[in-house]
Amino acid sequence: MKPVTSRQVILANRPLGVPQASDFSINEQVLGAPGPGELLLRTIYLSLDPYMRGRMNAVASYAPYVQTGEVMVGGTVSIVEASKSPSFSIGDFVLGYTGWQSHVLHDGTGLRKLDPRQAPISTALGVLGMPGLTAYAGLLDIGQPKKSDTVVVSAATGAVGSVVGQIARISGCRVVGIAGAKEKCGYAVEELGYHACVSHHSTDLKNQLAEVCPDGVDVYFENVGGIVFDAVFDYLNVGARMTVCGMISHYNETARSPKPDRLPQIMRAILTRRLKIQGIIVFDYAHREPDFLADVSKWIQKGELRYREDIVDGLDNAVSAFQGLFTGNNFGKLLIRVSDDPTRE
Ligand code: NDP
């Protein structure tokens, strides 16, 4: 076997604020043939997700951060190009966590084989993967929507939000989205079946929300924080549930906002309106994966749940595509096509 050169995106510096191209470097590493039990994987799709911003900071959290000089972490779909493992054959497609690189030698631990006849392989990183499971468990297990509830979803057309909104609609709820661009709001209503969608770019977000949530809000699925949280919070009904999934508007902050501290008012509302607020970390919901895969696959097949992918070609574009997550540049699940997908040719 000829040696293969892996192209790798390395975290060079810890970003301050929005990550810049200068915070990363490109490395080329020549890989030898797989040893006993090993595989050579070629990355087809790399998932770009907001959580990666947290991994760039040297701050202890629910998962270890990336050391400078290391390859950036991330979920991937790859093809096996060489195998010395009895469990994998050349041509197998696998879901893994091999990071921002074109090739890797792997011992097979934690890889899951994908069947391209069941679903497009890219969906294992989106609607049928981590973001989809987050949406499913975060809405159904934490949000506990009841028929006719009003459910509000922020980042409503994104990888997580689009699935939350559609499951809420399928569950018989009135679903209101909050998104950025007008085009995204239109898509939320026309394609995803939201009852209404308002833009957080509007200076009148709060009044617009009041109009589309005349009976208040029973479940809020929080992906954004900041002004979006502020706008929704006051409309939460007695006994409302809030799933805290993400706070993307804060991920690049370098200092605390000088805005007035609303904490006493928020605590009082939690008390008097008996609100239930719970965070989600998707890793805690592995036990929900079988139900999630069965339900979401069924809804996709029946045409009740749609998904959209935003595929950017080339590992060299990963940093600029990642930056776009924080400006709403992505429209759908953001993926990098690192190399050709033979199932789509
Ligand atoms: P998306 O596909 O939704 O992409 C991110 C979107 O967030 C952007 O397109 C943009 O949408 C919106 N956004 C970005 N910055 C801002 C801002 N300052 N104000 C308002 N909206 C903003 O990403 P994901 O679906 O992958 O992730 C959504 C959230 O879920 C993130 O907060 C993420 O961290 C979280 N998450 C949490 C998990 C968990 O286990 N807790 C697991 C997976 C995701 P728009 O153009 O509409 O503004």
mmCIF file of N, CA and C and ligand atoms in Angstrom, residues 47-52 62 125 130-135 154-162 178-181 184-185 197-201 221-228 243-252 279-285 308 323-334, ligand 1:
data_model
loop_
_atom_site.group_PDB
_atom_site.id
_atom_site.type_symbol
_atom_site.label_atom_id
_atom_site.label_comp_id
_atom_site.label_asym_id
_atom_site.label_seq_id
_atom_site.Cartn_x
_atom_site.Cartn_y
_atom_site.Cartn_z
ATOM 1 N N SER A 47 -18.604 16.870 10.487
ATOM 2 C CA SER A 47 -19.684 17.674 11.045
ATOM 3 C C SER A 47 -19.090 18.903 11.721
ATOM 4 N N LEU A 48 -19.643 20.078 11.437
ATOM 5 C CA LEU A 48 -19.238 21.283 12.173
ATOM 6 C C LEU A 48 -20.381 21.667 13.102
ATOM 7 N N ASP A 49 -20.082 21.772 14.375
ATOM 8 C CA ASP A 49 -21.110 21.989 15.394
ATOM 9 C C ASP A 49 -20.684 23.106 16.347
ATOM 10 N N PRO A 50 -21.681 23.849 16.862
ATOM 11 C CA PRO A 50 -21.356 24.968 17.762
ATOM 12 C C PRO A 50 -20.544 24.557 19.001
ATOM 13 N N TYR A 51 -20.739 23.317 19.510
ATOM 14 C CA TYR A 51 -20.028 22.920 20.741
ATOM 15 C C TYR A 51 -18.517 23.000 20.566
ATOM 16 N N MET A 52 -18.059 22.935 19.302
ATOM 17 C CA MET A 52 -16.608 22.928 19.052
ATOM 18 C C MET A 52 -15.963 24.227 19.537
ATOM 19 N N TYR A 62 -17.969 19.370 30.424
ATOM 20 C CA TYR A 62 -18.423 17.975 30.419
ATOM 21 C C TYR A 62 -17.574 17.100 29.495
ATOM 22 N N LEU A 125 -24.757 12.345 10.813
ATOM 23 C CA LEU A 125 -24.170 13.472 11.549
ATOM 24 C C LEU A 125 -25.220 14.546 11.830
ATOM 25 N N MET A 130 -26.272 12.989 16.224
ATOM 26 C CA MET A 130 -26.210 13.712 17.501
ATOM 27 C C MET A 130 -27.206 14.880 17.594
ATOM 28 N N PRO A 131 -27.283 15.754 16.568
ATOM 29 C CA PRO A 131 -28.242 16.866 16.699
ATOM 30 C C PRO A 131 -29.693 16.375 16.753
ATOM 31 N N GLY A 132 -30.003 15.346 15.961
ATOM 32 C CA GLY A 132 -31.365 14.803 15.970
ATOM 33 C C GLY A 132 -31.724 14.204 17.325
ATOM 34 N N LEU A 133 -30.792 13.457 17.910
ATOM 35 C CA LEU A 133 -31.053 12.861 19.230
ATOM 36 C C LEU A 133 -31.217 13.947 20.293
ATOM 37 N N THR A 134 -30.420 15.005 20.178
ATOM 38 C CA THR A 134 -30.543 16.121 21.134
ATOM 39 C C THR A 134 -31.955 16.702 21.063
ATOM 40 N N ALA A 135 -32.427 16.893 19.832
ATOM 41 C CA ALA A 135 -33.765 17.461 19.635
ATOM 42 C C ALA A 135 -34.836 16.533 20.217
ATOM 43 N N SER A 154 -35.812 28.276 19.338
ATOM 44 C CA SER A 154 -34.865 29.238 18.750
ATOM 45 C C SER A 154 -33.868 28.480 17.872
ATOM 46 N N ALA A 155 -33.173 29.232 17.006
ATOM 47 C CA ALA A 155 -32.360 28.622 15.931
ATOM 48 C C ALA A 155 -33.224 27.562 15.241
ATOM 49 N N ALA A 156 -34.406 28.019 14.818
ATOM 50 C CA ALA A 156 -35.512 27.114 14.470
ATOM 51 C C ALA A 156 -35.283 26.287 13.223
ATOM 52 N N THR A 157 -34.391 26.731 12.329
ATOM 53 C CA THR A 157 -34.187 25.962 11.096
ATOM 54 C C THR A 157 -32.886 25.172 11.121
ATOM 55 N N GLY A 158 -32.143 25.244 12.232
ATOM 56 C CA GLY A 158 -30.834 24.603 12.309
ATOM 57 C C GLY A 158 -30.934 23.103 12.522
ATOM 58 N N ALA A 159 -29.772 22.495 12.722
ATOM 59 C CA ALA A 159 -29.700 21.037 12.833
ATOM 60 C C ALA A 159 -30.586 20.527 13.968
ATOM 61 N N VAL A 160 -30.499 21.152 15.125
ATOM 62 C CA VAL A 160 -31.301 20.720 16.278
ATOM 63 C C VAL A 160 -32.712 21.299 16.172
ATOM 64 N N GLY A 161 -32.791 22.630 15.992
ATOM 65 C CA GLY A 161 -34.079 23.322 16.043
ATOM 66 C C GLY A 161 -35.078 22.801 15.027
ATOM 67 N N SER A 162 -34.620 22.487 13.816
ATOM 68 C CA SER A 162 -35.558 22.031 12.784
ATOM 69 C C SER A 162 -36.217 20.717 13.190
ATOM 70 N N ILE A 178 -38.044 30.867 16.025
ATOM 71 C CA ILE A 178 -37.308 32.134 15.967
ATOM 72 C C ILE A 178 -36.050 31.840 15.149
ATOM 73 N N ALA A 179 -35.870 32.593 14.073
ATOM 74 C CA ALA A 179 -34.686 32.391 13.225
ATOM 75 C C ALA A 179 -34.169 33.766 12.809
ATOM 76 N N GLY A 180 -33.084 33.768 12.018
ATOM 77 C CA GLY A 180 -32.493 35.032 11.617
ATOM 78 C C GLY A 180 -33.111 35.565 10.336
ATOM 79 N N ALA A 181 -32.583 35.088 9.203
ATOM 80 C CA ALA A 181 -32.981 35.636 7.903
ATOM 81 C C ALA A 181 -34.455 35.358 7.598
ATOM 82 N N LYS A 184 -35.097 32.052 6.068
ATOM 83 C CA LYS A 184 -35.165 30.936 7.024
ATOM 84 C C LYS A 184 -36.552 30.887 7.667
ATOM 85 N N CYS A 185 -37.108 32.065 7.996
ATOM 86 C CA CYS A 185 -38.447 32.081 8.615
ATOM 87 C C CYS A 185 -39.477 31.517 7.637
ATOM 88 N N CYS A 197 -43.115 31.949 12.411
ATOM 89 C CA CYS A 197 -41.684 32.079 12.720
ATOM 90 C C CYS A 197 -41.339 33.561 12.667
ATOM 91 N N VAL A 198 -40.675 34.046 13.689
ATOM 92 C CA VAL A 198 -40.312 35.471 13.749
ATOM 93 C C VAL A 198 -38.790 35.591 13.738
ATOM 94 N N SER A 199 -38.337 36.763 13.279
ATOM 95 C CA SER A 199 -36.891 36.948 13.132
ATOM 96 C C SER A 199 -36.303 37.691 14.332
ATOM 97 N N HIS A 200 -35.178 37.177 14.812
ATOM 98 C CA HIS A 200 -34.517 37.879 15.930
ATOM 99 C C HIS A 200 -33.766 39.111 15.437
ATOM 100 N N HIS A 201 -33.753 39.330 14.130
ATOM 101 C CA HIS A 201 -33.167 40.570 13.607
ATOM 102 C C HIS A 201 -34.136 41.742 13.783
ATOM 103 N N PHE A 221 -37.643 25.752 23.796
ATOM 104 C CA PHE A 221 -36.417 24.999 23.514
ATOM 105 C C PHE A 221 -35.339 26.016 23.181
ATOM 106 N N GLU A 222 -34.426 26.190 24.127
ATOM 107 C CA GLU A 222 -33.432 27.269 24.073
ATOM 108 C C GLU A 222 -32.131 26.826 23.414
ATOM 109 N N ASN A 223 -31.845 27.449 22.262
ATOM 110 C CA ASN A 223 -30.586 27.165 21.563
ATOM 111 C C ASN A 223 -29.663 28.368 21.512
ATOM 112 N N VAL A 224 -30.156 29.530 21.922
ATOM 113 C CA VAL A 224 -29.469 30.775 21.570
ATOM 114 C C VAL A 224 -29.054 31.634 22.769
ATOM 115 N N GLY A 225 -29.955 31.872 23.724
ATOM 116 C CA GLY A 225 -29.658 32.780 24.838
ATOM 117 C C GLY A 225 -29.793 34.240 24.409
ATOM 118 N N GLY A 226 -29.188 35.145 25.182
ATOM 119 C CA GLY A 226 -29.126 36.563 24.831
ATOM 120 C C GLY A 226 -30.495 37.205 24.645
ATOM 121 N N ILE A 227 -30.604 38.036 23.594
ATOM 122 C CA ILE A 227 -31.854 38.791 23.390
ATOM 123 C C ILE A 227 -33.022 37.868 23.059
ATOM 124 N N VAL A 228 -32.726 36.709 22.521
ATOM 125 C CA VAL A 228 -33.804 35.780 22.173
ATOM 126 C C VAL A 228 -34.416 35.211 23.461
ATOM 127 N N THR A 243 -36.138 23.705 27.971
ATOM 128 C CA THR A 243 -34.969 22.858 27.740
ATOM 129 C C THR A 243 -33.813 23.773 27.365
ATOM 130 N N VAL A 244 -32.788 23.778 28.165
ATOM 131 C CA VAL A 244 -31.617 24.609 27.846
ATOM 132 C C VAL A 244 -30.623 23.723 27.101
ATOM 133 N N CYS A 245 -30.611 23.901 25.784
ATOM 134 C CA CYS A 245 -29.787 23.049 24.930
ATOM 135 C C CYS A 245 -28.500 23.765 24.541
ATOM 136 N N GLY A 246 -28.594 25.058 24.294
ATOM 137 C CA GLY A 246 -27.403 25.807 23.886
ATOM 138 C C GLY A 246 -27.615 27.291 24.037
ATOM 139 N N MET A 247 -26.532 28.024 23.966
ATOM 140 C CA MET A 247 -26.565 29.482 24.137
ATOM 141 C C MET A 247 -25.602 30.091 23.140
ATOM 142 N N ILE A 248 -25.822 29.788 21.879
ATOM 143 C CA ILE A 248 -24.808 30.116 20.865
ATOM 144 C C ILE A 248 -24.465 31.601 20.811
ATOM 145 N N SER A 249 -25.400 32.469 21.188
ATOM 146 C CA SER A 249 -25.103 33.903 21.087
ATOM 147 C C SER A 249 -24.017 34.321 22.087
ATOM 148 N N HIS A 250 -23.694 33.451 23.048
ATOM 149 C CA HIS A 250 -22.681 33.804 24.058
ATOM 150 C C HIS A 250 -21.331 33.123 23.826
ATOM 151 N N TYR A 251 -21.249 32.200 22.867
ATOM 152 C CA TYR A 251 -20.052 31.350 22.796
ATOM 153 C C TYR A 251 -18.768 32.112 22.484
ATOM 154 N N ASN A 252 -18.895 33.245 21.793
ATOM 155 C CA ASN A 252 -17.674 33.991 21.445
ATOM 156 C C ASN A 252 -17.443 35.198 22.349
ATOM 157 N N GLY A 279 -31.172 21.607 31.773
ATOM 158 C CA GLY A 279 -30.178 21.530 30.702
ATOM 159 C C GLY A 279 -30.159 20.128 30.111
ATOM 160 N N ILE A 280 -29.620 20.057 28.893
ATOM 161 C CA ILE A 280 -29.425 18.742 28.272
ATOM 162 C C ILE A 280 -27.989 18.641 27.781
ATOM 163 N N ILE A 281 -27.390 17.499 28.043
ATOM 164 C CA ILE A 281 -26.138 17.121 27.376
ATOM 165 C C ILE A 281 -26.486 15.800 26.683
ATOM 166 N N VAL A 282 -26.346 15.795 25.379
ATOM 167 C CA VAL A 282 -26.874 14.682 24.584
ATOM 168 C C VAL A 282 -26.291 13.328 25.005
ATOM 169 N N PHE A 283 -25.047 13.332 25.539
ATOM 170 C CA PHE A 283 -24.412 12.055 25.926
ATOM 171 C C PHE A 283 -25.266 11.272 26.932
ATOM 172 N N ASP A 284 -26.085 12.001 27.730
ATOM 173 C CA ASP A 284 -26.887 11.334 28.759
ATOM 174 C C ASP A 284 -28.064 10.559 28.168
ATOM 175 N N TYR A 285 -28.284 10.700 26.860
ATOM 176 C CA TYR A 285 -29.491 10.119 26.257
ATOM 177 C C TYR A 285 -29.196 9.008 25.261
ATOM 178 N N ARG A 308 -32.527 19.434 6.085
ATOM 179 C CA ARG A 308 -31.769 20.198 5.096
ATOM 180 C C ARG A 308 -30.311 20.184 5.524
ATOM 181 N N GLN A 323 -17.020 29.619 11.273
ATOM 182 C CA GLN A 323 -17.322 31.006 11.676
ATOM 183 C C GLN A 323 -18.770 31.349 11.329
ATOM 184 N N GLY A 324 -19.236 30.821 10.186
ATOM 185 C CA GLY A 324 -20.578 31.137 9.711
ATOM 186 C C GLY A 324 -21.686 30.632 10.627
ATOM 187 N N LEU A 325 -21.386 29.653 11.491
ATOM 188 C CA LEU A 325 -22.404 29.171 12.435
ATOM 189 C C LEU A 325 -22.843 30.290 13.374
ATOM 190 N N PHE A 326 -21.957 31.244 13.612
ATOM 191 C CA PHE A 326 -22.216 32.293 14.607
ATOM 192 C C PHE A 326 -22.812 33.554 13.971
ATOM 193 N N THR A 327 -22.960 33.524 12.645
ATOM 194 C CA THR A 327 -23.592 34.653 11.964
ATOM 195 C C THR A 327 -24.835 34.181 11.207
ATOM 196 N N GLY A 328 -25.182 32.912 11.377
ATOM 197 C CA GLY A 328 -26.365 32.386 10.688
ATOM 198 C C GLY A 328 -26.122 32.122 9.215
ATOM 199 N N ASN A 329 -24.853 31.988 8.825
ATOM 200 C CA ASN A 329 -24.524 31.734 7.420
ATOM 201 C C ASN A 329 -24.998 30.353 6.971
ATOM 202 N N ASN A 330 -24.953 29.403 7.880
ATOM 203 C CA ASN A 330 -25.395 28.047 7.508
ATOM 204 C C ASN A 330 -26.909 28.019 7.420
ATOM 205 N N PHE A 331 -27.392 27.230 6.482
ATOM 206 C CA PHE A 331 -28.846 27.053 6.336
ATOM 207 C C PHE A 331 -29.068 25.544 6.316
ATOM 208 N N GLY A 332 -29.239 24.971 7.485
ATOM 209 C CA GLY A 332 -29.348 23.522 7.640
ATOM 210 C C GLY A 332 -28.115 22.977 8.341
ATOM 211 N N LYS A 333 -28.071 21.650 8.473
ATOM 212 C CA LYS A 333 -26.947 21.005 9.174
ATOM 213 C C LYS A 333 -25.646 21.275 8.417
ATOM 214 N N LEU A 334 -24.687 21.866 9.087
ATOM 215 C CA LEU A 334 -23.434 22.248 8.429
ATOM 216 C C LEU A 334 -22.460 21.066 8.398
HETATM 217 P P1 NDP B 1 -27.500 25.333 13.926
HETATM 218 O O1 NDP B 1 -27.556 24.428 12.753
HETATM 219 O O2 NDP B 1 -28.789 25.803 14.535
HETATM 220 O O3 NDP B 1 -26.587 26.576 13.558
HETATM 221 C C1 NDP B 1 -26.411 27.617 14.465
HETATM 222 C C2 NDP B 1 -27.497 28.695 14.266
HETATM 223 O O4 NDP B 1 -27.600 29.471 15.445
HETATM 224 C C3 NDP B 1 -27.162 29.709 13.181
HETATM 225 O O5 NDP B 1 -27.438 29.261 11.889
HETATM 226 C C4 NDP B 1 -28.038 30.880 13.601
HETATM 227 O O6 NDP B 1 -29.343 30.694 13.078
HETATM 228 C C5 NDP B 1 -28.115 30.740 15.124
HETATM 229 N N1 NDP B 1 -27.295 31.783 15.767
HETATM 230 C C6 NDP B 1 -25.953 31.881 15.756
HETATM 231 N N2 NDP B 1 -25.557 32.970 16.454
HETATM 232 C C7 NDP B 1 -26.699 33.573 16.902
HETATM 233 C C8 NDP B 1 -26.959 34.745 17.668
HETATM 234 N N3 NDP B 1 -25.965 35.516 18.147
HETATM 235 N N4 NDP B 1 -28.237 35.067 17.931
HETATM 236 C C9 NDP B 1 -29.254 34.298 17.460
HETATM 237 N N5 NDP B 1 -29.075 33.170 16.732
HETATM 238 C C10 NDP B 1 -27.810 32.819 16.457
HETATM 239 O O7 NDP B 1 -26.667 24.656 15.083
HETATM 240 P P2 NDP B 1 -27.055 23.328 15.894
HETATM 241 O O8 NDP B 1 -28.449 22.955 15.602
HETATM 242 O O9 NDP B 1 -25.996 22.338 15.693
HETATM 243 O O10 NDP B 1 -26.968 23.829 17.412
HETATM 244 C C11 NDP B 1 -27.998 24.649 17.962
HETATM 245 C C12 NDP B 1 -27.738 24.826 19.456
HETATM 246 O O11 NDP B 1 -27.823 23.566 20.091
HETATM 247 C C13 NDP B 1 -26.352 25.385 19.776
HETATM 248 O O12 NDP B 1 -26.480 26.291 20.855
HETATM 249 C C14 NDP B 1 -25.582 24.171 20.222
HETATM 250 O O13 NDP B 1 -24.527 24.480 21.085
HETATM 251 C C15 NDP B 1 -26.671 23.360 20.884
HETATM 252 N N6 NDP B 1 -26.423 21.920 20.990
HETATM 253 C C16 NDP B 1 -26.429 21.372 22.234
HETATM 254 C C17 NDP B 1 -26.286 20.021 22.414
HETATM 255 C C18 NDP B 1 -26.365 19.477 23.800
HETATM 256 O O14 NDP B 1 -26.148 18.282 24.033
HETATM 257 N N7 NDP B 1 -26.669 20.327 24.767
HETATM 258 C C19 NDP B 1 -26.057 19.125 21.274
HETATM 259 C C20 NDP B 1 -26.114 19.781 19.986
HETATM 260 C C21 NDP B 1 -26.279 21.158 19.869
HETATM 261 P P3 NDP B 1 -30.223 31.955 12.589
HETATM 262 O O15 NDP B 1 -29.671 32.326 11.246
HETATM 263 O O16 NDP B 1 -31.588 31.426 12.542
HETATM 264 O O17 NDP B 1 -30.010 33.045 13.587
#
